[in-house]
CSV table of C-alpha atoms in Angstrom, one decimal:
chain,number,residue,atom,x,y,z
L,152,MET,CA,51.7,9.3,-9.0
L,153,THR,CA,51.1,11.2,-12.4
L,154,GLU,CA,52.7,10.0,-15.5
L,155,GLN,CA,52.9,12.7,-18.3
L,156,HIS,CA,52.9,11.6,-21.9
L,157,GLY,CA,52.8,14.8,-24.0
L,158,PRO,CA,49.9,17.1,-23.3
L,159,ALA,CA,47.5,14.3,-21.9
L,160,ALA,CA,47.8,13.3,-18.3
L,161,GLU,CA,47.5,9.8,-17.2
L,162,TYR,CA,46.7,8.5,-13.7
L,163,ARG,CA,46.9,5.4,-11.6
L,164,ILE,CA,43.6,4.5,-9.9
L,165,GLU,CA,44.7,5.9,-6.5
L,166,GLU,CA,45.5,9.2,-7.9
L,167,LEU,CA,42.3,9.3,-10.0
L,168,ALA,CA,40.3,8.6,-6.8
L,169,HIS,CA,42.2,11.5,-5.1
L,170,ARG,CA,41.8,14.0,-7.8
L,171,SER,CA,38.0,13.1,-8.3
L,172,GLY,CA,37.3,13.2,-4.6
L,173,THR,CA,36.0,9.6,-4.6
L,174,THR,CA,37.4,6.3,-3.6
L,175,VAL,CA,39.1,3.4,-5.4
L,176,ARG,CA,36.2,1.1,-4.5
L,177,THR,CA,33.8,3.6,-6.0
L,178,ILE,CA,35.8,3.8,-9.2
L,179,ARG,CA,35.7,0.0,-9.6
L,180,ALA,CA,32.0,-0.2,-8.8
L,181,TYR,CA,31.3,2.4,-11.5
L,182,GLN,CA,33.3,0.4,-14.0
L,183,ASP,CA,31.4,-2.7,-13.2
L,184,ARG,CA,28.1,-0.8,-13.7
L,185,GLY,CA,29.2,0.6,-17.1
L,186,LEU,CA,29.3,4.1,-15.9
L,187,LEU,CA,33.1,4.5,-16.4
L,188,PRO,CA,35.1,3.4,-19.5
L,189,LYS,CA,37.7,0.7,-18.9
L,190,PRO,CA,41.1,2.0,-18.3
L,191,GLU,CA,44.0,1.2,-20.7
L,192,ARG,CA,46.1,-1.7,-19.7
L,193,ARG,CA,49.9,-1.1,-19.6
L,194,GLY,CA,51.7,-4.2,-18.6
L,195,ARG,CA,50.3,-5.0,-15.0
L,196,ALA,CA,49.0,-1.5,-14.6
L,197,ASN,CA,45.7,0.1,-15.3
L,198,VAL,CA,46.1,3.7,-16.7
L,199,TYR,CA,43.4,6.4,-16.6
L,200,ALA,CA,43.1,9.5,-18.6
L,201,ASP,CA,41.5,13.0,-18.2
L,202,ALA,CA,38.3,11.5,-19.8
L,203,HIS,CA,38.0,9.2,-16.9
L,204,LEU,CA,38.5,12.2,-14.5
L,205,ALA,CA,35.9,14.3,-16.4
L,206,ARG,CA,33.4,11.4,-16.2
L,207,LEU,CA,33.8,10.9,-12.6
L,208,ARG,CA,33.2,14.7,-11.9
L,209,GLN,CA,30.2,14.4,-14.2
L,210,ILE,CA,28.8,11.6,-12.3
L,211,SER,CA,29.4,13.3,-8.9
L,212,ASP,CA,27.5,16.4,-10.2
L,213,LEU,CA,24.5,14.5,-11.4
L,214,LEU,CA,24.4,12.6,-8.1
L,215,ASP,CA,24.4,15.9,-6.2
L,216,ARG,CA,21.3,17.0,-8.4
L,217,GLY,CA,19.4,13.9,-7.3
L,218,TYR,CA,19.8,11.5,-10.1
L,219,THR,CA,19.9,7.9,-9.5
L,220,LEU,CA,23.0,5.7,-10.9
L,221,ALA,CA,20.6,3.9,-13.2
L,222,SER,CA,19.4,7.4,-14.6
L,223,ILE,CA,23.0,8.6,-14.9
L,224,LYS,CA,23.9,5.5,-17.0
L,225,ASP,CA,21.2,6.5,-19.5
L,226,LEU,CA,22.3,10.1,-19.5
L,227,LEU,CA,25.9,9.1,-20.3
L,228,GLU,CA,25.1,6.6,-22.9
L,229,ALA,CA,23.0,9.3,-24.5
L,230,TRP,CA,26.0,11.7,-24.2
L,231,ASP,CA,28.4,9.0,-25.6
L,232,ALA,CA,26.1,8.5,-28.7
L,233,GLY,CA,26.5,12.2,-29.6
L,234,ARG,CA,23.1,13.3,-28.6
L,235,GLY,CA,22.6,16.5,-26.7
L,236,LEU,CA,21.5,16.0,-23.1
L,237,SER,CA,18.9,18.8,-22.6
L,238,GLY,CA,15.8,16.7,-23.5
L,239,VAL,CA,17.2,13.6,-21.9
L,240,LEU,CA,17.9,15.5,-18.7
L,241,GLY,CA,14.5,16.9,-18.7
L,242,LEU,CA,12.8,13.5,-19.1
L,243,VAL,CA,15.0,12.0,-16.3
L,244,ALA,CA,14.4,14.9,-14.1
L,245,GLU,CA,10.6,14.3,-14.5
L,246,LEU,CA,10.9,10.7,-13.8
L,247,ASP,CA,13.1,11.1,-10.8
L,248,GLY,CA,11.0,14.2,-9.4
L,249,PRO,CA,8.5,14.0,-6.7
L,250,TRP,CA,5.3,12.2,-7.5
L,251,THR,CA,3.4,14.1,-4.9
L,252,ASP,CA,2.9,17.7,-3.9
L,253,GLU,CA,3.4,16.8,-0.2
L,254,GLU,CA,6.6,18.3,1.4
L,255,ALA,CA,8.7,16.4,3.8
L,256,GLY,CA,8.9,17.6,7.4
L,257,ARG,CA,10.8,17.0,10.7
L,258,ILE,CA,9.8,15.9,14.0
L,259,SER,CA,11.6,15.8,17.3
L,260,ARG,CA,11.7,12.7,19.5
L,261,GLU,CA,9.7,14.5,22.2
L,262,GLU,CA,7.0,15.5,19.6
L,263,LEU,CA,7.0,11.9,18.2
L,264,ASP,CA,6.4,10.4,21.6
L,265,ALA,CA,3.7,12.9,22.4
L,266,ALA,CA,1.8,12.1,19.1
L,267,PHE,CA,1.8,8.3,20.1
L,268,GLY,CA,0.6,8.4,23.6
L,269,GLY,CA,3.5,10.1,25.5
L,270,SER,CA,5.4,6.8,26.3
L,271,PRO,CA,8.6,6.1,24.3
L,272,ASP,CA,8.5,3.0,22.2
L,273,GLU,CA,12.1,2.1,20.9
L,274,ALA,CA,10.8,-1.1,18.9
L,275,ALA,CA,8.0,1.2,17.1
L,276,VAL,CA,10.6,3.8,16.2
L,277,ALA,CA,12.9,1.1,14.8
L,278,ASP,CA,10.0,-0.4,12.8
L,279,ALA,CA,9.1,3.1,11.5
L,280,VAL,CA,12.7,3.8,10.4
L,281,GLU,CA,12.9,0.3,8.7
L,282,LEU,CA,9.6,1.3,6.8
L,283,GLY,CA,10.9,4.6,5.9
L,284,VAL,CA,8.2,6.5,7.7
L,285,LEU,CA,10.9,8.1,9.7
L,286,GLU,CA,14.5,8.9,8.7
L,287,PRO,CA,17.2,9.6,11.2
L,288,VAL,CA,18.9,13.1,10.8
L,289,PRO,CA,22.7,12.7,10.8
L,290,GLY,CA,24.2,14.3,13.7
L,291,SER,CA,20.8,14.9,15.5
L,292,PRO,CA,19.9,11.7,17.3
L,293,GLU,CA,16.7,13.3,18.7
L,294,GLU,CA,15.3,14.5,15.4
L,295,PHE,CA,13.7,12.7,12.5
L,296,LEU,CA,13.0,13.5,8.9
L,297,VAL,CA,9.4,12.8,7.9
L,298,PRO,CA,9.1,12.0,4.2
L,299,SER,CA,5.2,11.8,4.4
L,300,PRO,CA,3.7,13.8,7.3
L,301,GLN,CA,0.3,12.8,6.2
L,302,GLU,CA,1.3,9.0,6.5
L,303,LEU,CA,2.7,9.8,10.1
L,304,ALA,CA,-0.4,11.6,11.0
L,305,VAL,CA,-2.8,8.7,9.8
L,306,ALA,CA,-0.6,6.3,12.0
L,307,ALA,CA,-1.0,8.6,15.1
L,308,GLU,CA,-4.8,8.9,14.6
L,309,LEU,CA,-5.2,5.2,14.2
L,310,HIS,CA,-3.1,4.7,17.3
L,311,SER,CA,-5.2,7.1,19.2
L,312,ALA,CA,-8.3,5.2,18.1
L,313,GLY,CA,-7.0,2.1,19.8
L,314,VAL,CA,-5.0,0.3,17.1
L,315,PRO,CA,-1.7,-1.2,18.4
L,316,LEU,CA,1.5,0.1,16.8
L,317,PRO,CA,2.7,-3.4,15.5
L,318,ALA,CA,-0.7,-3.8,13.8
L,319,ILE,CA,-0.4,-0.5,12.0
L,320,SER,CA,3.1,-1.4,10.9
L,321,GLY,CA,1.9,-4.8,9.7
L,322,HIS,CA,-1.1,-3.0,7.8
L,323,LEU,CA,1.4,-0.6,6.1
L,324,ARG,CA,3.6,-3.5,4.9
L,325,GLU,CA,0.5,-5.3,3.4
L,326,LEU,CA,-0.8,-2.1,2.0
L,327,ARG,CA,2.6,-1.4,0.2
L,328,VAL,CA,2.4,-4.7,-1.6
L,329,GLN,CA,-1.0,-3.9,-3.0
L,330,VAL,CA,-0.1,-0.2,-4.0
L,331,GLU,CA,3.2,-1.4,-5.5
L,332,HIS,CA,1.2,-3.9,-7.7
L,333,ILE,CA,-1.2,-1.0,-8.7
L,334,ALA,CA,1.8,1.3,-9.5
L,335,SER,CA,3.3,-1.4,-11.6
L,336,ARG,CA,0.1,-2.1,-13.5
L,337,PHE,CA,-0.3,1.7,-14.2
L,338,LEU,CA,3.3,1.8,-15.6
L,339,ASP,CA,2.7,-1.2,-17.8
L,340,PHE,CA,-0.4,0.3,-19.1
L,341,THR,CA,1.0,3.7,-19.9
L,342,THR,CA,4.3,2.3,-21.4
L,343,GLU,CA,2.4,0.0,-23.7
L,344,HIS,CA,-0.1,2.7,-24.9
L,345,VAL,CA,1.9,5.9,-24.6
L,346,PHE,CA,5.6,5.7,-24.1
L,347,GLN,CA,6.5,2.5,-26.1
L,348,GLN,CA,7.1,4.7,-29.1
L,349,TYR,CA,9.9,6.5,-27.4
L,350,PHE,CA,11.6,3.4,-26.1
L,351,ASP,CA,11.9,1.6,-29.5
L,352,HIS,CA,15.0,3.8,-30.2
L,353,PRO,CA,17.2,6.2,-28.4
L,354,PRO,CA,15.0,9.3,-28.3
L,355,SER,CA,16.2,12.6,-29.8
L,356,ASP,CA,16.1,15.9,-27.7
L,357,ALA,CA,12.6,16.9,-29.2
L,358,GLU,CA,11.2,13.4,-28.4
L,359,ALA,CA,12.6,13.3,-24.9
L,360,GLU,CA,11.1,16.7,-24.2
L,361,GLU,CA,7.8,15.5,-25.6
L,362,ALA,CA,8.0,12.4,-23.4
L,363,ALA,CA,8.8,14.6,-20.4
L,364,GLY,CA,5.7,16.7,-21.1
L,365,LEU,CA,3.6,13.4,-21.2
L,366,VAL,CA,5.1,12.5,-17.9
L,367,ARG,CA,4.0,15.7,-16.4
L,368,ARG,CA,0.4,15.3,-17.7
L,369,LEU,CA,0.1,11.7,-16.6
L,370,ARG,CA,1.8,11.9,-13.3
L,371,PRO,CA,-1.3,13.0,-11.1
L,372,LEU,CA,-3.6,10.4,-13.0
L,373,ALA,CA,-2.5,7.4,-11.0
L,374,GLN,CA,-3.2,9.0,-7.7
L,375,GLN,CA,-6.4,10.5,-8.8
L,376,THR,CA,-7.7,7.1,-10.1
L,377,VAL,CA,-6.8,5.3,-6.9
L,378,ASP,CA,-8.3,8.1,-4.9
L,379,ALA,CA,-11.5,7.7,-6.9
L,380,GLU,CA,-11.7,4.0,-6.8
L,381,LEU,CA,-10.9,3.9,-3.0
L,382,ALA,CA,-13.8,6.2,-2.3
L,383,ARG,CA,-16.1,4.2,-4.5
L,384,ALA,CA,-15.1,1.1,-2.7
L,385,MET,CA,-15.2,2.4,0.8
L,386,ARG,CA,-18.8,3.9,0.0
L,387,SER,CA,-19.9,0.5,-1.4
L,388,LEU,CA,-18.4,-1.7,1.3
L,389,ALA,CA,-18.0,0.2,4.6
L,390,GLY,CA,-21.8,0.5,5.4
L,391,ARG,CA,-22.4,-3.1,4.4
L,392,TYR,CA,-19.5,-4.4,6.5
L,393,LEU,CA,-20.3,-2.4,9.5
L,394,ARG,CA,-24.0,-3.5,9.3
L,395,HIS,CA,-23.0,-7.1,9.0
L,396,GLN,CA,-20.7,-6.7,12.0
L,397,LEU,CA,-23.5,-5.1,14.1
L,398,HIS,CA,-26.2,-7.7,13.2
L,399,SER,CA,-23.9,-10.7,13.7
L,400,GLU,CA,-23.2,-9.6,17.4
L,401,THR,CA,-26.9,-10.0,18.3
L,402,PRO,CA,-27.8,-13.0,20.4
L,403,GLU,CA,-30.5,-14.0,17.9
L,404,ARG,CA,-27.9,-13.9,15.1
L,405,GLN,CA,-25.3,-15.8,17.2
L,406,ALA,CA,-27.9,-18.5,18.1
L,407,ALA,CA,-29.0,-18.8,14.5
L,408,ALA,CA,-25.4,-19.3,13.3
L,409,ALA,CA,-24.7,-21.7,16.2
L,410,GLU,CA,-27.5,-24.1,15.2
L,411,GLN,CA,-27.7,-25.2,11.4
L,412,VAL,CA,-30.8,-27.3,10.9
L,413,PRO,CA,-30.8,-29.3,7.7
L,414,LEU,CA,-34.1,-29.4,5.8
L,415,PRO,CA,-35.3,-32.3,3.6
L,416,ALA,CA,-34.5,-31.8,0.0
L,417,ALA,CA,-38.0,-32.4,-1.0
L,418,THR,CA,-39.2,-29.6,1.2
L,419,VAL,CA,-36.7,-27.1,-0.1
L,420,GLN,CA,-37.6,-28.1,-3.7
L,421,SER,CA,-41.2,-27.6,-3.0
L,422,VAL,CA,-40.6,-24.2,-1.7
L,423,ARG,CA,-38.3,-23.4,-4.6
L,424,ASP,CA,-41.1,-24.3,-7.0
L,425,LEU,CA,-43.6,-22.2,-5.1
L,426,VAL,CA,-41.6,-18.9,-4.6
L,427,GLY,CA,-38.5,-19.2,-6.8
L,428,PRO,CA,-34.8,-19.8,-5.8
L,429,ALA,CA,-34.4,-16.3,-4.5
L,430,GLY,CA,-37.3,-16.4,-2.0
L,431,VAL,CA,-36.5,-19.9,-0.4
L,432,ALA,CA,-34.8,-18.5,2.6
L,433,ALA,CA,-37.2,-15.8,3.2
L,434,PHE,CA,-40.3,-18.2,2.8
L,435,ILE,CA,-38.9,-20.7,5.2
L,436,ALA,CA,-38.1,-18.0,7.8
L,437,ALA,CA,-41.5,-16.5,7.5
L,438,ALA,CA,-43.2,-19.9,7.7
L,439,THR,CA,-41.2,-20.7,10.7
L,440,ASP,CA,-42.1,-17.5,12.4
L,441,ARG,CA,-45.8,-18.0,11.6
L,442,GLU,CA,-45.8,-21.6,13.1
L,443,VAL,CA,-43.9,-20.5,16.2
L,444,SER,CA,-46.4,-17.5,16.8
L,445,ALA,CA,-49.4,-19.9,16.2
L,446,ARG,CA,-48.2,-22.4,18.7
L,447,ARG,CA,-47.6,-19.7,21.2
L,448,MET,CA,-51.1,-18.3,20.6
L,449,ASP,CA,-52.5,-21.9,21.1
L,450,SER,CA,-50.6,-22.1,24.3
L,451,LEU,CA,-51.9,-18.9,25.6
L,452,VAL,CA,-55.5,-20.0,24.7
L,453,THR,CA,-55.1,-23.3,26.4
L,454,HIS,CA,-53.8,-21.7,29.6
L,455,ALA,CA,-56.6,-19.3,29.6
L,456,ASP,CA,-59.2,-22.0,29.2
L,457,ARG,CA,-57.7,-24.0,32.1
L,458,THR,CA,-57.7,-20.9,34.3
L,459,HIS,CA,-61.3,-20.1,33.5
L,460,THR,CA,-62.6,-23.7,34.2
L,461,ASP,CA,-60.7,-23.9,37.5
L,462,ARG,CA,-62.8,-21.0,39.0
L,463,PRO,CA,-65.6,-22.0,41.6
L,464,GLY,CA,-69.0,-22.1,39.9
L,465,SER,CA,-67.5,-22.3,36.4
L,466,GLY,CA,-68.8,-26.0,35.9
L,467,GLY,CA,-65.3,-27.2,35.8
L,468,PRO,CA,-63.5,-29.6,38.0
L,469,GLY,CA,-64.2,-28.7,41.7
L,470,SER,CA,-67.3,-26.6,41.0
L,471,GLY,CA,-69.7,-29.4,42.1
L,472,PRO,CA,-70.8,-30.5,45.6
L,473,ASP,CA,-68.2,-31.9,48.0
L,474,ASP,CA,-68.2,-35.6,47.5
L,475,ASN,CA,-67.3,-36.0,51.2
L,476,ALA,CA,-70.1,-33.8,52.5
L,477,PRO,CA,-72.9,-35.5,54.1
L,478,ALA,CA,-76.1,-35.8,52.0
L,479,LYS,CA,-79.1,-33.9,53.1
L,480,SER,CA,-82.2,-35.8,54.4
L,481,GLY,CA,-85.5,-35.4,52.5
């Protein structure tokens, strides 16, 4: 019901919701978040004015343009403070804009199943939806929105290489924790050294536009830094890791790892004094190999000697006259 008091219109909350195209519950939520001014109290009723209706339409318009409620609150506070919104809108647009050049795609359920081995896996799809790798398309149950086709392609490639889907999901969850930590540190770093000057006071339009330009310049730096450091780390660690895995699988390595032989402290100290701390392990290994080789050579020589002396006529055992043969008469 509309109550007219002169030229200004007044509304009860139900009519305000109807005129603004929202709900009573949403209006109350906006009030709780500070997005909508409190209504005037008239006895036991709350009365809203045209200003509330205009604010609700303003919020709806900003939501349609992709702004978050937190960003809208900042914008409206700037508006209420009497500042223009062009610079602030530009800054918020930069902050809320995409932080990657990758474009979202779509994939059908049939294409999805084919990319992951051809067999439907409802649990894996539900997991992907929970992680945001896939987003259901309203009204199209056999189609999904893919926010990052690259991320989905990586998962498909890992699966084709033999990695189980639950392991891929678990790895992604773990990776996100680490990446969010990196992102948080980058934001702390840039805020402290770059953006703090704009946050000490409500920025003017000119300052907001300047800050938006800095966001555009700095936006790619986080990803570029992570890409470079990941490449460096992989180059440094991958070869070493794989070599270790290959060597650790040999029977010799397994046997050595299975048997740990303690050495006398005095022996280790003598070797350390002789070759230095860095050469202790190599010296002991070389000395052991040398001793084993020497004993093997001794064993081969002894066996050869025995074989030689056992031959007839060699002067060794069995080479003399038969003790049981009858002696010749003179």
